[in-house]
Tab-separated table of C-alpha atoms in Angstrom:
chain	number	residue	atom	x	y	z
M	263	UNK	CA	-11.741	-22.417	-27.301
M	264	UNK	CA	-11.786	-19.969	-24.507
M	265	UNK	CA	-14.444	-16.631	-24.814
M	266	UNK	CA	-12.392	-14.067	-24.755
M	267	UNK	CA	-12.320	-11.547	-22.234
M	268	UNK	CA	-14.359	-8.099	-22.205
M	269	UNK	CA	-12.453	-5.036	-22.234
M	270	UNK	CA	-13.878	-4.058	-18.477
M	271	UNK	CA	-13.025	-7.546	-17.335
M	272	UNK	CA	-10.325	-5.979	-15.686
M	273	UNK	CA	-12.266	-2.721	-14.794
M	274	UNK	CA	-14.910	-4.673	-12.904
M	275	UNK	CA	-12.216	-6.637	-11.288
M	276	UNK	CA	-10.877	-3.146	-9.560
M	277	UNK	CA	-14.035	-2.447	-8.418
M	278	UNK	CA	-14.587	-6.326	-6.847
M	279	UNK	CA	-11.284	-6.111	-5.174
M	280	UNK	CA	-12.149	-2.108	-3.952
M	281	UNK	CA	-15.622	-4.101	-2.456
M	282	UNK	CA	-13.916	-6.629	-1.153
M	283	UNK	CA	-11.016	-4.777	0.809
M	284	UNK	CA	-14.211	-2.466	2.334
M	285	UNK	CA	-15.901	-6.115	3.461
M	286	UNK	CA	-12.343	-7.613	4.960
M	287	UNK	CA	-11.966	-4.385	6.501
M	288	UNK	CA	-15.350	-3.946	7.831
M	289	UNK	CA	-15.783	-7.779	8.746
M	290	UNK	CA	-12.743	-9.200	9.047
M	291	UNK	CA	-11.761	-11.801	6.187
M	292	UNK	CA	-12.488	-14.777	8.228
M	293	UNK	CA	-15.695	-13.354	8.683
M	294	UNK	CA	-16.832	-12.071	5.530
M	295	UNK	CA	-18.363	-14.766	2.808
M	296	UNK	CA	-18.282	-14.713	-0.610
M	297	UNK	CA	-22.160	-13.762	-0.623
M	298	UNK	CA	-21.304	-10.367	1.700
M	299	UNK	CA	-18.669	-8.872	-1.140
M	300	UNK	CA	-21.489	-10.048	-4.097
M	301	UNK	CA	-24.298	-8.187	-1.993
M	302	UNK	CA	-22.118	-5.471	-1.347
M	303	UNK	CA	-21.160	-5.592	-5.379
M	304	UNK	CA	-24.729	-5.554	-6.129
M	305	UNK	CA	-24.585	-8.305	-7.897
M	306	UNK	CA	-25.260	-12.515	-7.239
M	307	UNK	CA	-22.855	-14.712	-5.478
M	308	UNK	CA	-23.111	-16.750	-9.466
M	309	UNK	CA	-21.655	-13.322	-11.200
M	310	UNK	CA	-18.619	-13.158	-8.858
M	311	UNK	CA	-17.594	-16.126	-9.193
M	312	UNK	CA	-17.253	-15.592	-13.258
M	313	UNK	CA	-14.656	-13.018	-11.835
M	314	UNK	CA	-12.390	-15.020	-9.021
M	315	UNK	CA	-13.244	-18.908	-7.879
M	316	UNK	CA	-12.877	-18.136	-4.384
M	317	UNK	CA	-12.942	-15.844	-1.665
M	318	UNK	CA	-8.649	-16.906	-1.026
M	319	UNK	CA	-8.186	-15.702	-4.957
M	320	UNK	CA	-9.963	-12.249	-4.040
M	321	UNK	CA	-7.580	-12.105	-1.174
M	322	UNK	CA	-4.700	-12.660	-3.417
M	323	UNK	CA	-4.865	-10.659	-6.078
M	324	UNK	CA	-5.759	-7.740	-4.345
M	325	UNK	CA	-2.318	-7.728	-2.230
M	326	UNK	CA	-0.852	-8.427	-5.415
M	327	UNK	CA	-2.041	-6.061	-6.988
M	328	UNK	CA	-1.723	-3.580	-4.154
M	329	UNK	CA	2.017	-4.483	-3.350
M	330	UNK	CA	3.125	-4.174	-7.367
M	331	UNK	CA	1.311	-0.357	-7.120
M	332	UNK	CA	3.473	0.250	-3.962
M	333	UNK	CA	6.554	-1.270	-5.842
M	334	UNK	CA	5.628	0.975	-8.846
M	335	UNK	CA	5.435	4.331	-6.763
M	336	UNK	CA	8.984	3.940	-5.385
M	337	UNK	CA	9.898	3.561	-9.017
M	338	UNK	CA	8.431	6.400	-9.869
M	339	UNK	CA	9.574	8.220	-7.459
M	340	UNK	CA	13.342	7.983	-8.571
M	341	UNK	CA	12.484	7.904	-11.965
M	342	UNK	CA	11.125	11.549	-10.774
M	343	UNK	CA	14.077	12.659	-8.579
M	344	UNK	CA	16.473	11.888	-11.574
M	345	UNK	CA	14.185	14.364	-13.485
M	346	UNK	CA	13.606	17.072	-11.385
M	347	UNK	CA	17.449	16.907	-10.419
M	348	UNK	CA	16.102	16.561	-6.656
M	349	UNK	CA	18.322	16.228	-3.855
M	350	UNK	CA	18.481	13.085	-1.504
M	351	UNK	CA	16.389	14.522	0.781
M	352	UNK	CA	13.798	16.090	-1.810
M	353	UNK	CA	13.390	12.514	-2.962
M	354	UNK	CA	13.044	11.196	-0.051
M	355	UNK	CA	10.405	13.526	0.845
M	356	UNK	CA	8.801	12.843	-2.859
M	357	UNK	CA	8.449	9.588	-1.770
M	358	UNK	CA	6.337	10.184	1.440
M	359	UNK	CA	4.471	11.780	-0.230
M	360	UNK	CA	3.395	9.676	-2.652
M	361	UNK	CA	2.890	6.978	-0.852
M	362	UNK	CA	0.845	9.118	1.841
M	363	UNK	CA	-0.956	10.259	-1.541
M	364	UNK	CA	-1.565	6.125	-2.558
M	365	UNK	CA	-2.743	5.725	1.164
M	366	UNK	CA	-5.466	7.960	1.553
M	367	UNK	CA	-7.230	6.345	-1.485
M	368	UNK	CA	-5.924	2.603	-0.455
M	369	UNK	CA	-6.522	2.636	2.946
M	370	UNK	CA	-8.921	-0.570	2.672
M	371	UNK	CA	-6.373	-2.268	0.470
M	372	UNK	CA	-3.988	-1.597	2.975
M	373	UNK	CA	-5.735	-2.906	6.078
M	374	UNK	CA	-5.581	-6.434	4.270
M	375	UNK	CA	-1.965	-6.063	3.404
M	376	UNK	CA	-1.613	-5.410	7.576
M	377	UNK	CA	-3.688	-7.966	8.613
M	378	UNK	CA	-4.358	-10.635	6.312
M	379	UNK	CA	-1.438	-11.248	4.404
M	380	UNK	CA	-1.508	-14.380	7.182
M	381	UNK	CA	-3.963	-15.631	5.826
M	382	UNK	CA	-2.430	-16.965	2.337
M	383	UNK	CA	-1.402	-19.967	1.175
M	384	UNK	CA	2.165	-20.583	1.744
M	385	UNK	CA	3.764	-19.578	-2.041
M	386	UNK	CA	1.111	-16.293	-2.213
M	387	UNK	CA	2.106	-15.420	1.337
M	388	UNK	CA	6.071	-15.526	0.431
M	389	UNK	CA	5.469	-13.081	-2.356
M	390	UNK	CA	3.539	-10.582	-0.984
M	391	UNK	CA	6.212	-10.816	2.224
M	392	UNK	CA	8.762	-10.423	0.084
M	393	UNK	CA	7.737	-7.471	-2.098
M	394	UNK	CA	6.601	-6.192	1.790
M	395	UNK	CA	10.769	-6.816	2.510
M	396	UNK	CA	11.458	-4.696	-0.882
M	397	UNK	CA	9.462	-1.782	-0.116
M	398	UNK	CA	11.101	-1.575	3.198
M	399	UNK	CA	14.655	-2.225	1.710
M	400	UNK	CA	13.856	1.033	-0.982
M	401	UNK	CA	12.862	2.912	2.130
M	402	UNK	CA	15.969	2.025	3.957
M	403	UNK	CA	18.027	3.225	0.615
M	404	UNK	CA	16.442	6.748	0.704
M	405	UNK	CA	16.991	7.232	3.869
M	406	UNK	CA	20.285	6.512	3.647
M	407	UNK	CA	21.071	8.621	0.527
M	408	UNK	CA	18.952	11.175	2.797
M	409	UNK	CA	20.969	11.032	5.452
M	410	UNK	CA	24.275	9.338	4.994
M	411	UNK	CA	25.838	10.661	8.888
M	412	UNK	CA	22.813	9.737	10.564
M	413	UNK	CA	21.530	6.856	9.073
M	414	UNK	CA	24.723	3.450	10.081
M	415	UNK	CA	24.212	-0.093	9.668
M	416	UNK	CA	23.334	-0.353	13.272
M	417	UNK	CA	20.282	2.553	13.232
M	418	UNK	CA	19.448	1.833	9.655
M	419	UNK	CA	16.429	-1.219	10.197
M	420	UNK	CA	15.369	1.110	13.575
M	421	UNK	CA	15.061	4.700	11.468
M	422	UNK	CA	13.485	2.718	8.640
M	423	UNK	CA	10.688	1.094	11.025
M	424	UNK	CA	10.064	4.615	12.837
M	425	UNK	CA	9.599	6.210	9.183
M	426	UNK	CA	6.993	3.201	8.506
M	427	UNK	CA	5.345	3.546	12.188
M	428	UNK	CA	4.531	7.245	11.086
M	429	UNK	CA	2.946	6.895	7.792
M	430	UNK	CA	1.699	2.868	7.953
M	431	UNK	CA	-1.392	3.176	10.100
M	432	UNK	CA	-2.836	6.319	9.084
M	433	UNK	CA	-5.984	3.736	8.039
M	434	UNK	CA	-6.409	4.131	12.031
M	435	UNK	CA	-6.837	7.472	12.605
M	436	UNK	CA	-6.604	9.916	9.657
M	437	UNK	CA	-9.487	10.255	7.804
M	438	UNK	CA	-10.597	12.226	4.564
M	439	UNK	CA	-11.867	15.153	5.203
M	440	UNK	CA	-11.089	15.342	8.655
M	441	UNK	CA	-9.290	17.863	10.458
M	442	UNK	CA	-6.039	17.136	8.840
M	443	UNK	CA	-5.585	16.365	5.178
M	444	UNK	CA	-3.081	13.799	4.136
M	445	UNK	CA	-1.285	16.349	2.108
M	446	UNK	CA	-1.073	18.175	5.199
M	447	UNK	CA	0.048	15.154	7.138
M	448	UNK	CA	2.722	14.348	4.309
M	449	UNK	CA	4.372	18.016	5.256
M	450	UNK	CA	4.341	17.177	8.900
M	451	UNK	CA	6.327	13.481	8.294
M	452	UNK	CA	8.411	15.756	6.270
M	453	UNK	CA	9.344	18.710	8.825
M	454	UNK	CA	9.990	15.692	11.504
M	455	UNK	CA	12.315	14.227	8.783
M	456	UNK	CA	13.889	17.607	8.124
M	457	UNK	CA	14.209	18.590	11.896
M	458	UNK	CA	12.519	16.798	14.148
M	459	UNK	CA	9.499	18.620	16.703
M	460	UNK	CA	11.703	21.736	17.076
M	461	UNK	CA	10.915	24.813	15.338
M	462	UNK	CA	14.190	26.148	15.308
């Protein structure tokens, strides 16, 4: 009979994968071992493997994981709009923001989804593509509700892409705490949504 599991099996297992997206990010997940995310855990090499058999099952679940929570937010977000009566563009806006809100505490988490989502076995990487193919289809539907005469089958994939080259690699460059906040980021995607760099 299997033991059953603790109630912060799943509690320690957030804080493995937040260690483990810090290593991958720092080291590169070629490079890091399953002995750098256990020292970095604090803990032995023996105790992390009660949690996940392998470094490739780490890997995994945390872009599942991640991707589902990125899923969820664009859920939420028109579960929101509906309630709060927003317009098109208000949701669309809502939904920058959250997901500008998810980045700053995911940027780790999202460094692997950019750069080792390769690195899965053929089935895992599928998924995680295809949930990467869902967010960007959600995008593409807000920003066509958002902006029905601008946004044409032809522009549509283009628009969508420059939305996702503005917030996507924030992990780069913006940084807590530094001179620009990402709430204060989230209102400058949003004024170049609303009307581009003019003032006017």
């Amino acid at each position: 009979m299997a033991r059953p599991r603790s109630a912060s099996h799943d509690l320690k297992r957030d804080q493995i994968l937040d260690v483990a997206a810090q290593c991958f990010a720092r080291q590169s997940f070629p490079a890091a071992s399953m002995n750098d995310i256990a020292t970095a855990c604090g803990t032995s090499k023996a105790r992390l493997y009660h949690y996940y058999e392998s470094k490739d099952a780490i890997l995994f679940d945390l872009l599942d994981r991640y991707t589902q929570r990125l899923l969820a937010l664009i859920g939420e977000a028109e579960a929101r709009a509906q309630r709060k009566n927003l317009s098109e563009r208000e949701a669309l806006n809502e939904l920058v923001r959250a997901f500008l809100t998810e980045y700053e505490s995911s940027a780790t988490r999202h460094v692997a989804l950019v750069s080792d989502t390769k690195f899965l076995g053929d089935g895992q990487r599928e998924l995680i593509l295809n949930r990467q193919r869902d967010v960007v289809a959600a995008f593409t539907r807000f920003l066509k509700r958002a902006y029905p005469d601008r946004v044409t089958p032809a522009n549509q994939t283009a628009l969508t892409m420059m939305l996702f080259g503005m917030i996507n690699w924030t992990f780069t460059w913006l940084r807590p705490g530094g001179t620009m906040s990402y709430s204060a980021f989230a209102d400058e995607v949003v004024q170049v949504l609303e009307h581009g760099l003019s003032r006017a």
